[in-house]
Short mmCIF file of C-alpha atoms and ligand atoms in Angstrom, two decimals:
data_model
loop_
_atom_site.label_atom_id
_atom_site.label_comp_id
_atom_site.label_asym_id
_atom_site.label_seq_id
_atom_site.Cartn_x
_atom_site.Cartn_y
_atom_site.Cartn_z
CA MET A 1 -21.06 -18.14 -8.00
CA SER A 2 -23.23 -19.82 -5.04
CA ASP A 3 -25.35 -17.10 -3.35
CA ARG A 4 -23.71 -19.29 0.08
CA ALA A 5 -19.90 -18.13 -1.24
CA THR A 6 -18.77 -16.24 0.93
CA ARG A 7 -14.78 -16.52 0.75
CA VAL A 8 -12.10 -14.37 -1.06
CA LEU A 9 -9.08 -14.99 -2.54
CA VAL A 10 -6.41 -12.09 -2.58
CA LEU A 11 -3.94 -12.18 -4.61
CA ASN A 12 -0.30 -9.87 -4.29
CA SER A 13 1.25 -10.58 -7.60
CA GLY A 14 4.31 -8.17 -7.88
CA SER A 15 7.38 -8.74 -10.47
CA SER A 16 9.23 -11.84 -9.19
CA SER A 17 6.46 -13.58 -6.47
CA VAL A 18 3.05 -14.01 -6.03
CA LYS A 19 1.38 -13.66 -2.74
CA TYR A 20 -2.37 -15.01 -1.65
CA GLN A 21 -4.37 -15.65 1.30
CA LEU A 22 -7.72 -17.30 1.16
CA LEU A 23 -9.66 -15.42 3.22
CA ASP A 24 -13.92 -15.83 4.99
CA MET A 25 -15.56 -12.94 4.72
CA ARG A 26 -17.80 -13.85 7.47
CA ASP A 27 -15.60 -13.69 10.46
CA SER A 28 -12.16 -12.21 8.52
CA SER A 29 -10.36 -15.46 9.40
CA ARG A 30 -7.67 -16.30 7.19
CA LEU A 31 -8.14 -19.88 5.72
CA ALA A 32 -5.01 -20.42 4.09
CA SER A 33 -1.50 -18.08 2.86
CA GLY A 34 1.73 -18.70 1.02
CA LEU A 35 4.14 -16.95 -1.03
CA VAL A 36 5.69 -17.68 -4.07
CA GLU A 37 9.03 -16.58 -4.77
CA HIS A 38 11.67 -16.07 -7.32
CA ILE A 39 9.51 -16.27 -10.73
CA GLY A 40 11.36 -16.17 -13.68
CA GLU A 41 15.47 -17.40 -11.86
CA PRO A 42 16.41 -21.19 -11.41
CA ASP A 43 15.41 -22.15 -7.96
CA GLY A 44 12.30 -21.07 -8.64
CA ALA A 45 8.51 -20.49 -10.67
CA ALA A 46 8.94 -20.45 -14.79
CA ASP A 47 6.33 -17.01 -15.03
CA HIS A 48 3.54 -15.83 -13.06
CA ASP A 49 1.71 -18.78 -15.03
CA ALA A 50 3.38 -20.92 -13.47
CA ALA A 51 3.06 -19.22 -10.40
CA LEU A 52 -0.09 -19.20 -10.08
CA LYS A 53 -0.69 -22.91 -10.74
CA THR A 54 1.56 -23.48 -7.74
CA VAL A 55 -1.42 -21.94 -6.19
CA ALA A 56 -3.98 -23.51 -7.90
CA ASP A 57 -2.35 -26.59 -6.50
CA GLU A 58 -1.58 -25.60 -2.88
CA LEU A 59 -5.29 -24.45 -2.39
CA LYS A 60 -6.58 -27.73 -3.59
CA ARG A 61 -3.82 -29.80 -1.43
CA ASP A 62 -5.26 -27.86 0.95
CA GLY A 63 -9.01 -29.07 0.66
CA LEU A 64 -9.73 -25.23 -0.57
CA GLY A 65 -9.76 -26.17 -4.34
CA LEU A 66 -10.40 -22.72 -6.81
CA ASP A 67 -12.91 -24.79 -8.13
CA SER A 68 -15.08 -24.35 -4.79
CA GLU A 69 -18.55 -23.03 -4.76
CA GLU A 70 -17.26 -21.35 -1.73
CA LEU A 71 -15.26 -19.21 -3.30
CA ALA A 72 -17.07 -16.11 -4.36
CA ALA A 73 -14.43 -13.62 -5.66
CA ILE A 74 -10.51 -13.27 -6.89
CA GLY A 75 -9.25 -9.77 -4.98
CA HIS A 76 -5.88 -8.30 -7.19
CA ARG A 77 -3.83 -6.13 -6.09
CA VAL A 78 -2.84 -3.25 -8.95
CA VAL A 79 0.02 -1.32 -8.34
CA HIS A 80 -1.41 1.65 -10.49
CA GLY A 81 -4.76 2.83 -11.34
CA GLY A 82 -3.86 6.29 -12.88
CA LEU A 83 -7.15 8.81 -12.37
CA THR A 84 -9.13 6.76 -13.86
CA PHE A 85 -9.86 3.59 -11.30
CA THR A 86 -10.72 5.39 -7.91
CA GLU A 87 -12.68 2.88 -6.36
CA PRO A 88 -12.24 -1.48 -6.61
CA THR A 89 -13.22 -2.43 -10.21
CA LEU A 90 -15.47 -5.75 -10.90
CA ILE A 91 -12.75 -6.94 -13.73
CA ASP A 92 -13.88 -7.50 -17.16
CA ASP A 93 -12.04 -6.79 -21.30
CA THR A 94 -12.21 -3.08 -21.01
CA VAL A 95 -10.88 -2.95 -17.79
CA LEU A 96 -8.21 -5.38 -18.21
CA ALA A 97 -7.36 -3.05 -21.23
CA GLU A 98 -6.94 0.40 -19.27
CA ILE A 99 -4.88 -1.22 -16.83
CA GLU A 100 -2.46 -2.09 -19.68
CA SER A 101 -3.06 1.15 -20.70
CA LEU A 102 -1.34 2.77 -17.25
CA VAL A 103 1.95 0.17 -17.39
CA PRO A 104 3.91 3.22 -18.57
CA LEU A 105 3.65 4.94 -15.47
CA ALA A 106 3.92 1.75 -13.43
CA PRO A 107 6.24 -1.00 -15.84
CA LEU A 108 7.57 -2.90 -13.42
CA HIS A 109 3.87 -3.98 -11.21
CA ASN A 110 0.73 -3.72 -13.52
CA PRO A 111 2.49 -5.86 -15.93
CA ALA A 112 2.84 -8.55 -12.87
CA ASN A 113 -0.78 -7.67 -11.79
CA LEU A 114 -2.24 -8.07 -15.55
CA THR A 115 -0.22 -11.85 -16.32
CA GLY A 116 -1.49 -12.49 -12.41
CA ILE A 117 -5.25 -11.19 -13.65
CA ARG A 118 -5.42 -12.54 -16.62
CA THR A 119 -4.16 -16.44 -15.40
CA ALA A 120 -6.09 -16.04 -12.54
CA ARG A 121 -9.28 -15.43 -15.50
CA SER A 122 -8.47 -18.18 -17.52
CA LEU A 123 -8.27 -20.84 -14.22
CA ARG A 124 -12.33 -19.53 -13.42
CA PRO A 125 -13.82 -17.55 -16.26
CA ASP A 126 -17.30 -17.73 -14.46
CA LEU A 127 -15.64 -16.16 -10.82
CA PRO A 128 -15.92 -12.15 -10.65
CA GLN A 129 -12.36 -11.55 -10.59
CA VAL A 130 -11.71 -7.42 -8.35
CA ALA A 131 -9.39 -5.24 -8.61
CA VAL A 132 -8.00 -2.55 -5.74
CA PHE A 133 -5.86 -0.40 -7.21
CA ASP A 134 -2.48 1.20 -4.75
CA THR A 135 -3.47 4.10 -6.08
CA ALA A 136 -7.24 5.28 -5.41
CA PHE A 137 -7.24 6.16 -2.13
CA HIS A 138 -5.45 9.44 -3.02
CA THR A 139 -7.51 10.57 -6.65
CA THR A 140 -8.62 12.54 -3.55
CA MET A 141 -5.91 14.95 -3.21
CA PRO A 142 -6.84 18.14 -4.55
CA GLU A 143 -4.71 19.63 -7.65
CA SER A 144 -3.40 21.49 -5.40
CA ALA A 145 -1.18 18.41 -3.67
CA ALA A 146 -1.32 16.51 -6.94
CA ARG A 147 -0.25 18.37 -9.31
CA TYR A 148 3.94 19.04 -9.60
CA ALA A 149 4.66 22.46 -10.65
CA ILE A 150 5.35 22.56 -14.45
CA ASP A 151 4.82 23.20 -17.58
CA VAL A 152 1.13 22.04 -17.46
CA GLU A 153 0.88 20.47 -20.53
CA THR A 154 3.49 18.73 -20.59
CA ALA A 155 2.58 17.32 -17.35
CA ASP A 156 -0.73 16.66 -18.79
CA ALA A 157 0.49 14.81 -22.20
CA HIS A 158 3.10 12.51 -20.39
CA ARG A 159 -0.18 11.76 -17.08
CA ILE A 160 2.60 13.08 -14.54
CA ARG A 161 1.50 14.05 -11.39
CA ARG A 162 1.28 13.07 -7.56
CA TYR A 163 -0.82 9.40 -7.79
CA GLY A 164 0.38 8.24 -4.04
CA PHE A 165 0.49 4.49 -3.38
CA HIS A 166 0.06 2.02 -0.29
CA GLY A 167 -3.57 3.68 -0.72
CA THR A 168 -4.99 0.48 0.76
CA SER A 169 -2.71 0.30 3.61
CA HIS A 170 -3.93 4.14 4.46
CA ALA A 171 -6.83 3.32 4.13
CA TYR A 172 -7.26 0.64 6.79
CA VAL A 173 -4.78 1.84 8.95
CA SER A 174 -6.70 5.40 8.59
CA ARG A 175 -10.39 3.77 8.91
CA LYS A 176 -9.09 1.40 12.19
CA SER A 177 -7.52 4.64 13.63
CA ALA A 178 -10.39 6.71 14.17
CA GLU A 179 -12.27 3.65 15.36
CA LEU A 180 -9.49 3.33 17.86
CA LEU A 181 -10.22 6.57 18.74
CA GLY A 182 -13.79 5.80 19.24
CA ARG A 183 -14.75 8.15 16.65
CA GLU A 184 -15.87 8.20 12.52
CA PRO A 185 -13.83 9.04 10.02
CA SER A 186 -15.27 11.70 9.06
CA GLU A 187 -15.11 13.38 12.24
CA VAL A 188 -11.08 12.84 12.55
CA ASN A 189 -7.95 14.25 11.21
CA ILE A 190 -5.30 10.94 10.67
CA ILE A 191 -1.36 11.19 9.67
CA VAL A 192 -0.75 7.62 8.82
CA LEU A 193 3.18 6.54 8.68
CA HIS A 194 3.36 3.36 6.61
CA LEU A 195 7.24 3.10 7.26
CA GLY A 196 7.74 -0.85 5.19
CA ASN A 197 11.09 -1.40 3.20
CA GLY A 198 8.98 0.98 0.75
CA ALA A 199 7.26 4.09 3.47
CA SER A 200 4.87 6.47 3.41
CA ALA A 201 3.14 9.08 4.93
CA SER A 202 -0.56 9.74 4.26
CA ALA A 203 -2.80 13.48 5.58
CA VAL A 204 -6.48 11.94 5.56
CA ALA A 205 -8.83 14.36 6.66
CA GLY A 206 -12.18 13.52 7.07
CA GLY A 207 -11.49 9.96 6.34
CA ARG A 208 -10.32 11.22 3.07
CA CYS A 209 -6.41 11.47 1.31
CA VAL A 210 -5.48 14.63 1.85
CA ASP A 211 -1.96 14.63 0.52
CA THR A 212 0.67 12.31 0.33
CA SER A 213 4.66 11.11 0.49
CA MET A 214 4.95 9.28 -2.62
CA GLY A 215 4.74 11.19 -6.32
CA LEU A 216 4.33 10.13 -9.88
CA THR A 217 6.30 6.71 -8.54
CA PRO A 218 6.76 4.72 -5.37
CA LEU A 219 10.89 6.69 -5.48
CA GLU A 220 9.33 9.97 -3.76
CA GLY A 221 9.25 10.76 -0.07
CA LEU A 222 10.44 9.88 2.82
CA VAL A 223 13.75 7.44 3.54
CA MET A 224 13.20 3.62 2.12
CA GLY A 225 15.28 0.75 2.91
CA THR A 226 16.83 1.12 -0.17
CA ARG A 227 14.87 4.36 -2.31
CA SER A 228 15.85 7.51 -1.92
CA GLY A 229 13.16 9.59 -1.50
CA ASP A 230 12.84 13.52 -1.41
CA ILE A 231 15.93 14.85 -3.55
CA ASP A 232 17.10 17.99 -5.79
CA PRO A 233 15.82 16.41 -9.37
CA ALA A 234 18.51 18.30 -10.72
CA VAL A 235 21.14 15.52 -8.83
CA VAL A 236 19.61 13.30 -11.94
CA PHE A 237 21.30 15.59 -14.28
CA HIS A 238 24.46 15.79 -12.31
CA LEU A 239 24.89 12.33 -12.38
CA GLY A 240 24.43 11.92 -16.62
CA ARG A 241 26.22 14.74 -17.08
CA VAL A 242 29.70 14.80 -15.15
CA ALA A 243 29.18 10.92 -13.99
CA GLY A 244 28.75 10.04 -17.38
CA MET A 245 25.04 7.51 -15.83
CA SER A 246 22.95 6.25 -18.15
CA LEU A 247 19.05 6.85 -17.13
CA ASP A 248 18.72 2.94 -16.34
CA GLU A 249 21.77 3.49 -13.91
CA VAL A 250 19.78 6.48 -12.07
CA ASP A 251 17.05 4.65 -11.66
CA GLU A 252 18.67 2.02 -10.39
CA LEU A 253 20.90 3.49 -7.85
CA LEU A 254 18.07 5.78 -6.55
CA ASN A 255 15.83 2.75 -6.26
CA LYS A 256 17.89 0.37 -5.44
CA LYS A 257 20.84 1.58 -3.76
CA SER A 258 19.78 4.48 -1.97
CA GLY A 259 18.17 5.43 0.90
CA LEU A 260 19.16 3.03 4.23
CA THR A 261 21.02 0.51 2.09
CA GLY A 262 22.60 3.44 0.09
CA LEU A 263 23.42 5.42 3.82
CA CYS A 264 24.90 1.84 5.84
CA GLY A 265 24.59 -0.63 3.29
CA ALA A 266 21.76 -2.19 5.24
CA ASN A 267 18.26 -1.49 4.53
CA ASP A 268 16.71 -3.38 7.38
CA MET A 269 16.32 -1.33 10.84
CA ARG A 270 16.44 -4.19 13.21
CA GLU A 271 20.39 -4.36 11.96
CA ILE A 272 20.35 -0.85 11.02
CA LEU A 273 19.24 -0.10 14.97
CA ARG A 274 22.19 -3.06 16.27
CA ARG A 275 24.72 -1.02 14.73
CA ARG A 276 23.96 2.32 15.88
CA ASP A 277 23.71 0.51 19.40
CA GLU A 278 27.63 -0.82 19.31
CA GLY A 279 28.49 2.35 17.84
CA ASP A 280 28.24 2.77 14.31
CA GLY A 281 28.92 6.06 12.27
CA ALA A 282 27.27 5.30 9.18
CA ALA A 283 24.36 3.16 10.97
CA ARG A 284 23.50 6.05 12.95
CA LEU A 285 23.73 8.69 10.65
CA ALA A 286 21.69 6.96 8.21
CA PHE A 287 19.02 6.94 11.06
CA GLU A 288 19.70 10.47 12.10
CA ILE A 289 18.57 11.35 7.81
CA TYR A 290 15.22 8.68 7.46
CA ILE A 291 14.15 10.23 11.67
CA HIS A 292 14.70 14.21 10.41
CA ARG A 293 13.04 13.28 6.93
CA LEU A 294 9.78 11.78 9.28
CA LYS A 295 9.70 14.92 11.09
CA LYS A 296 9.65 17.21 8.01
CA TYR A 297 6.70 14.89 6.46
CA ILE A 298 5.15 15.11 9.73
CA GLY A 299 5.34 18.30 10.73
CA ALA A 300 4.19 19.74 6.63
CA TYR A 301 1.14 17.59 7.24
CA ILE A 302 0.47 18.60 10.64
CA ALA A 303 0.36 22.54 8.22
CA VAL A 304 -2.13 20.32 5.57
CA LEU A 305 -5.00 19.62 7.81
CA GLY A 306 -4.40 22.37 10.80
CA ARG A 307 -5.89 20.17 13.32
CA VAL A 308 -4.44 16.73 13.76
CA ASP A 309 -6.41 14.26 16.19
CA ALA A 310 -4.15 11.69 15.28
CA LEU A 311 -0.46 10.64 14.87
CA VAL A 312 0.14 6.74 13.23
CA PHE A 313 2.82 5.00 13.25
CA THR A 314 1.93 0.88 10.31
CA ALA A 315 4.35 -1.60 8.75
CA GLY A 316 7.04 -3.04 9.63
CA VAL A 317 9.04 -0.35 10.76
CA GLY A 318 6.72 0.80 12.27
CA GLU A 319 4.53 -1.12 13.81
CA ASN A 320 8.06 -3.36 15.05
CA ALA A 321 10.48 -0.33 15.64
CA ALA A 322 9.88 1.65 18.88
CA PRO A 323 13.22 3.84 18.55
CA VAL A 324 11.78 5.14 15.76
CA ARG A 325 8.97 5.93 17.30
CA GLU A 326 10.18 7.80 19.74
CA ALA A 327 12.99 9.46 17.90
CA ALA A 328 10.61 11.25 15.04
CA VAL A 329 8.13 12.67 17.51
CA ALA A 330 11.01 13.26 20.19
CA GLY A 331 11.03 17.55 20.59
CA LEU A 332 7.22 17.64 18.65
CA GLU A 333 6.34 18.90 21.88
CA GLY A 334 4.87 22.28 21.53
CA LEU A 335 2.91 20.73 17.80
CA GLY A 336 1.01 18.20 20.81
CA LEU A 337 2.46 15.33 20.32
CA ALA A 338 4.46 13.05 22.62
CA VAL A 339 5.44 9.30 23.12
CA ASP A 340 4.53 7.51 26.45
CA ALA A 341 8.48 5.29 27.19
CA GLU A 342 6.65 2.70 28.48
CA ARG A 343 3.55 2.60 25.98
CA ASN A 344 6.25 2.77 23.47
CA ALA A 345 8.39 -0.51 24.45
CA VAL A 346 5.22 -2.26 25.15
CA ARG A 347 4.75 -5.42 22.10
CA SER A 348 1.65 -6.24 19.94
CA GLY A 349 -0.33 -6.83 16.84
CA LEU A 350 -3.30 -4.81 18.45
CA PRO A 351 -4.07 -1.19 17.32
CA ARG A 352 -3.07 1.09 21.01
CA VAL A 353 -2.24 4.76 21.84
CA ILE A 354 1.87 5.57 22.79
CA SER A 355 1.08 9.15 23.64
CA PRO A 356 0.36 9.92 27.77
CA ASP A 357 -2.72 9.99 29.12
CA GLY A 358 -4.84 13.36 28.01
CA ALA A 359 -2.33 14.42 24.86
CA ARG A 360 -2.92 16.78 22.55
CA VAL A 361 -2.64 13.98 19.88
CA THR A 362 -2.80 10.74 19.71
CA VAL A 363 0.15 8.24 18.79
CA ALA A 364 -0.69 5.19 18.22
CA VAL A 365 0.38 2.33 16.32
CA VAL A 366 -2.09 0.38 14.30
CA PRO A 367 -1.21 -3.06 12.42
CA THR A 368 -1.67 -2.67 8.73
CA ASP A 369 -3.38 -6.06 6.95
CA GLU A 370 -3.34 -5.10 2.94
CA GLU A 371 -4.49 -8.19 2.72
CA LEU A 372 -7.87 -7.98 4.66
CA GLU A 373 -8.57 -4.41 3.34
CA ILE A 374 -8.52 -5.75 -0.56
CA ALA A 375 -10.88 -8.50 0.62
CA GLN A 376 -12.49 -6.45 2.24
CA GLN A 377 -13.38 -3.97 -0.50
CA THR A 378 -14.23 -6.87 -2.93
CA TYR A 379 -16.49 -8.77 -1.13
CA ARG A 380 -18.77 -5.26 -1.08
CA LEU A 381 -19.01 -5.11 -4.42
CA ILE A 382 -19.33 -8.66 -5.74
CA ASP A 383 -21.77 -8.12 -2.64
CA GLU A 384 -23.92 -5.33 -3.66
CA ASP A 385 -23.41 -6.72 -6.86
CA ARG A 386 -24.64 -10.19 -6.30
CA LYS A 387 -28.19 -7.88 -4.08
CA ASN A 388 -28.80 -5.81 -7.42
CA SER A 389 -28.80 -8.67 -9.56
CA LYS A 390 -31.28 -10.76 -7.02
CA ASN A 391 -33.53 -6.78 -7.11
CA SER A 392 -33.19 -6.81 -11.07
CA LYS A 393 -34.48 -9.95 -11.69
CA ASN A 394 -37.36 -9.70 -8.79
CA SER A 395 -38.31 -6.45 -10.91
CA LYS A 396 -36.40 -6.79 -14.09
CA THR A 397 -35.97 -3.57 -13.83
CA GLY A 398 -32.57 -3.34 -11.53
CA THR A 399 -29.24 -2.47 -12.81
CA THR A 400 -26.21 -4.85 -11.98
CA GLY A 401 -23.22 -1.59 -13.50
CA ALA A 402 -21.43 -1.47 -10.16
CA THR A 403 -18.01 -1.39 -11.88
CA GLY A 404 -16.30 1.59 -10.48
CA ALA A 405 -14.40 2.41 -13.57
CA ALA A 406 -15.10 6.21 -13.68
P1 ADP B 1 7.10 -4.31 3.13
O1 ADP B 1 7.07 -2.95 2.99
O2 ADP B 1 8.34 -5.25 2.22
O3 ADP B 1 5.90 -4.59 3.34
P2 ADP B 1 7.18 -4.43 5.81
O4 ADP B 1 6.05 -3.66 6.28
O5 ADP B 1 7.62 -5.73 5.69
O6 ADP B 1 7.82 -4.01 4.69
O7 ADP B 1 8.59 -4.14 6.92
C1 ADP B 1 10.08 -4.77 6.47
C2 ADP B 1 10.84 -4.36 7.31
O8 ADP B 1 10.03 -4.14 8.69
C3 ADP B 1 12.41 -4.73 7.58
O9 ADP B 1 13.00 -4.41 6.14
C4 ADP B 1 12.70 -4.16 9.31
O10 ADP B 1 13.98 -3.01 8.90
C5 ADP B 1 10.88 -3.52 9.69
N1 ADP B 1 11.41 -4.30 11.23
C6 ADP B 1 10.93 -5.73 10.96
N2 ADP B 1 10.67 -6.24 12.19
C7 ADP B 1 11.32 -5.10 12.96
C8 ADP B 1 11.68 -4.94 14.25
N3 ADP B 1 11.04 -5.70 15.24
N4 ADP B 1 12.29 -4.14 14.79
C9 ADP B 1 13.61 -2.65 13.60
N5 ADP B 1 11.79 -3.10 12.67
C10 ADP B 1 11.84 -3.99 11.73
#
C-alpha cells in the first residue's frame, strides 16, 4: 500500500444485498456508492461472490477500480463480534476463524459478512482489510446490564447474554451529539434512539455504552418495522404448545411478521402516519404501542444514567418523523424533556437541537452515518499500523501489532 493512499472502501454484505461506499479520508468525501440487491434471486446476482465482482466492475467503470494505488483499505461491517471483538480489527486467517465461530450467534448475518470479506481478500490479497463490529460499542456494558437472569452455567455454555447491535451508529451519533453540545464525549450522558426499520436505544455515559435495548439478537427491545421487540418469552412456549407452531415458525413470526407490520400491516412509518391521520384505527394503535415502548426505554435509561444531557433521535424514523419525536417526549416535562414544535418541524440533514432554549435535557436530531464511522475506524487502524511499521523500520525495535482482537 502506498503511503499516500487515503481511500477506504466500506462494504456491508447483508444476506441478500451488498452495499458499498468509497470515501476519501482526507475530507471524508464520498467518491462512489451503490447497492447490489436480490442476491440469489432470479433478477439479482447469483451469489455474494458475483455481487462483489459487480461492485468491483462498477468502481472500475467510474475509474475507481479496486486495483487503485490510492485505495488504503477495505472496511467491512460485521454484525456479530461476540465478546471477542471490542474494537475494529485487522483481518487475518485467525480473525476470520473467530468470526466464523460466532456464526451460531448470528446465523443470518455473519455468513454473509464472511463471504464478503473472503471475496474482497481474493480480489486484493495485499490490501489491509478491517472488520468493524456492530456489537463492539456495547462491549463496555456492565455485567448487570449484559446478563440475563438465567442459570449462569447454561448462559455461559451457549454464550447467551445481551450483546446489542447498531453499535457503529450509537458510537457515531453519541460522539456527534457531544459535539453538538460543545462538550467532550467523556463529559456527557446521552440516550440515543436509533429508529430505522430495525430500532434500538442506548444509554451512553461519558462516551461508553452502559445499556442498550437489543440483546442476544436484534429481536429484543423497541417495537420495530417487523420485529416484536420485548415480549414475554412464555409466548413462544404458548405458540408451540397451544398453536402447534414450530420454532422456525415462531422465529419468523416474531422477526418478520410482528412489530408495526404485525400490528397494522405496514412497516413504513410514513404510511402509518398517513393512515393514522385518515382515521385508521389499526395504524393509530400501532403508533401508540410504538410510542409507549419508546417512552418506557427513555424512562429506563434516565434511571440507568442518573443524569441525562441529551436525548437524541437518529435513523430513518428518528431523523424524519417529527410526530414520532413529539409523541415520544410528550408528557415528560417532569423529567426535563420537551420539544419545541417549530424546531421539531424543521427538515434538515444536519445535527440540530429541537428542545426549547434553556431545557434541562437537550433533545436533538443527529443523522447517523454508519459508513463514515466504519471508514474512519478502518483508516485510523491502518494509519496507526503504517506509522508503527515506519517506526519499527527506523528503530528496528517497534512492533506492528494493532490487530485489536482482545
Ligand atoms: P434501515 O433500518 O433499513 O437502515 P432506515 O434507517 O433507512 O432503515 O429507516 C427506514 C425507515 O425510515 C422506513 O421504514 C420509514 O418508516 C422511515 N422513514 C423514512 N423517511 C421517513 C419520513 N419522512 N417520515 C417518517 N418515516 C420515515
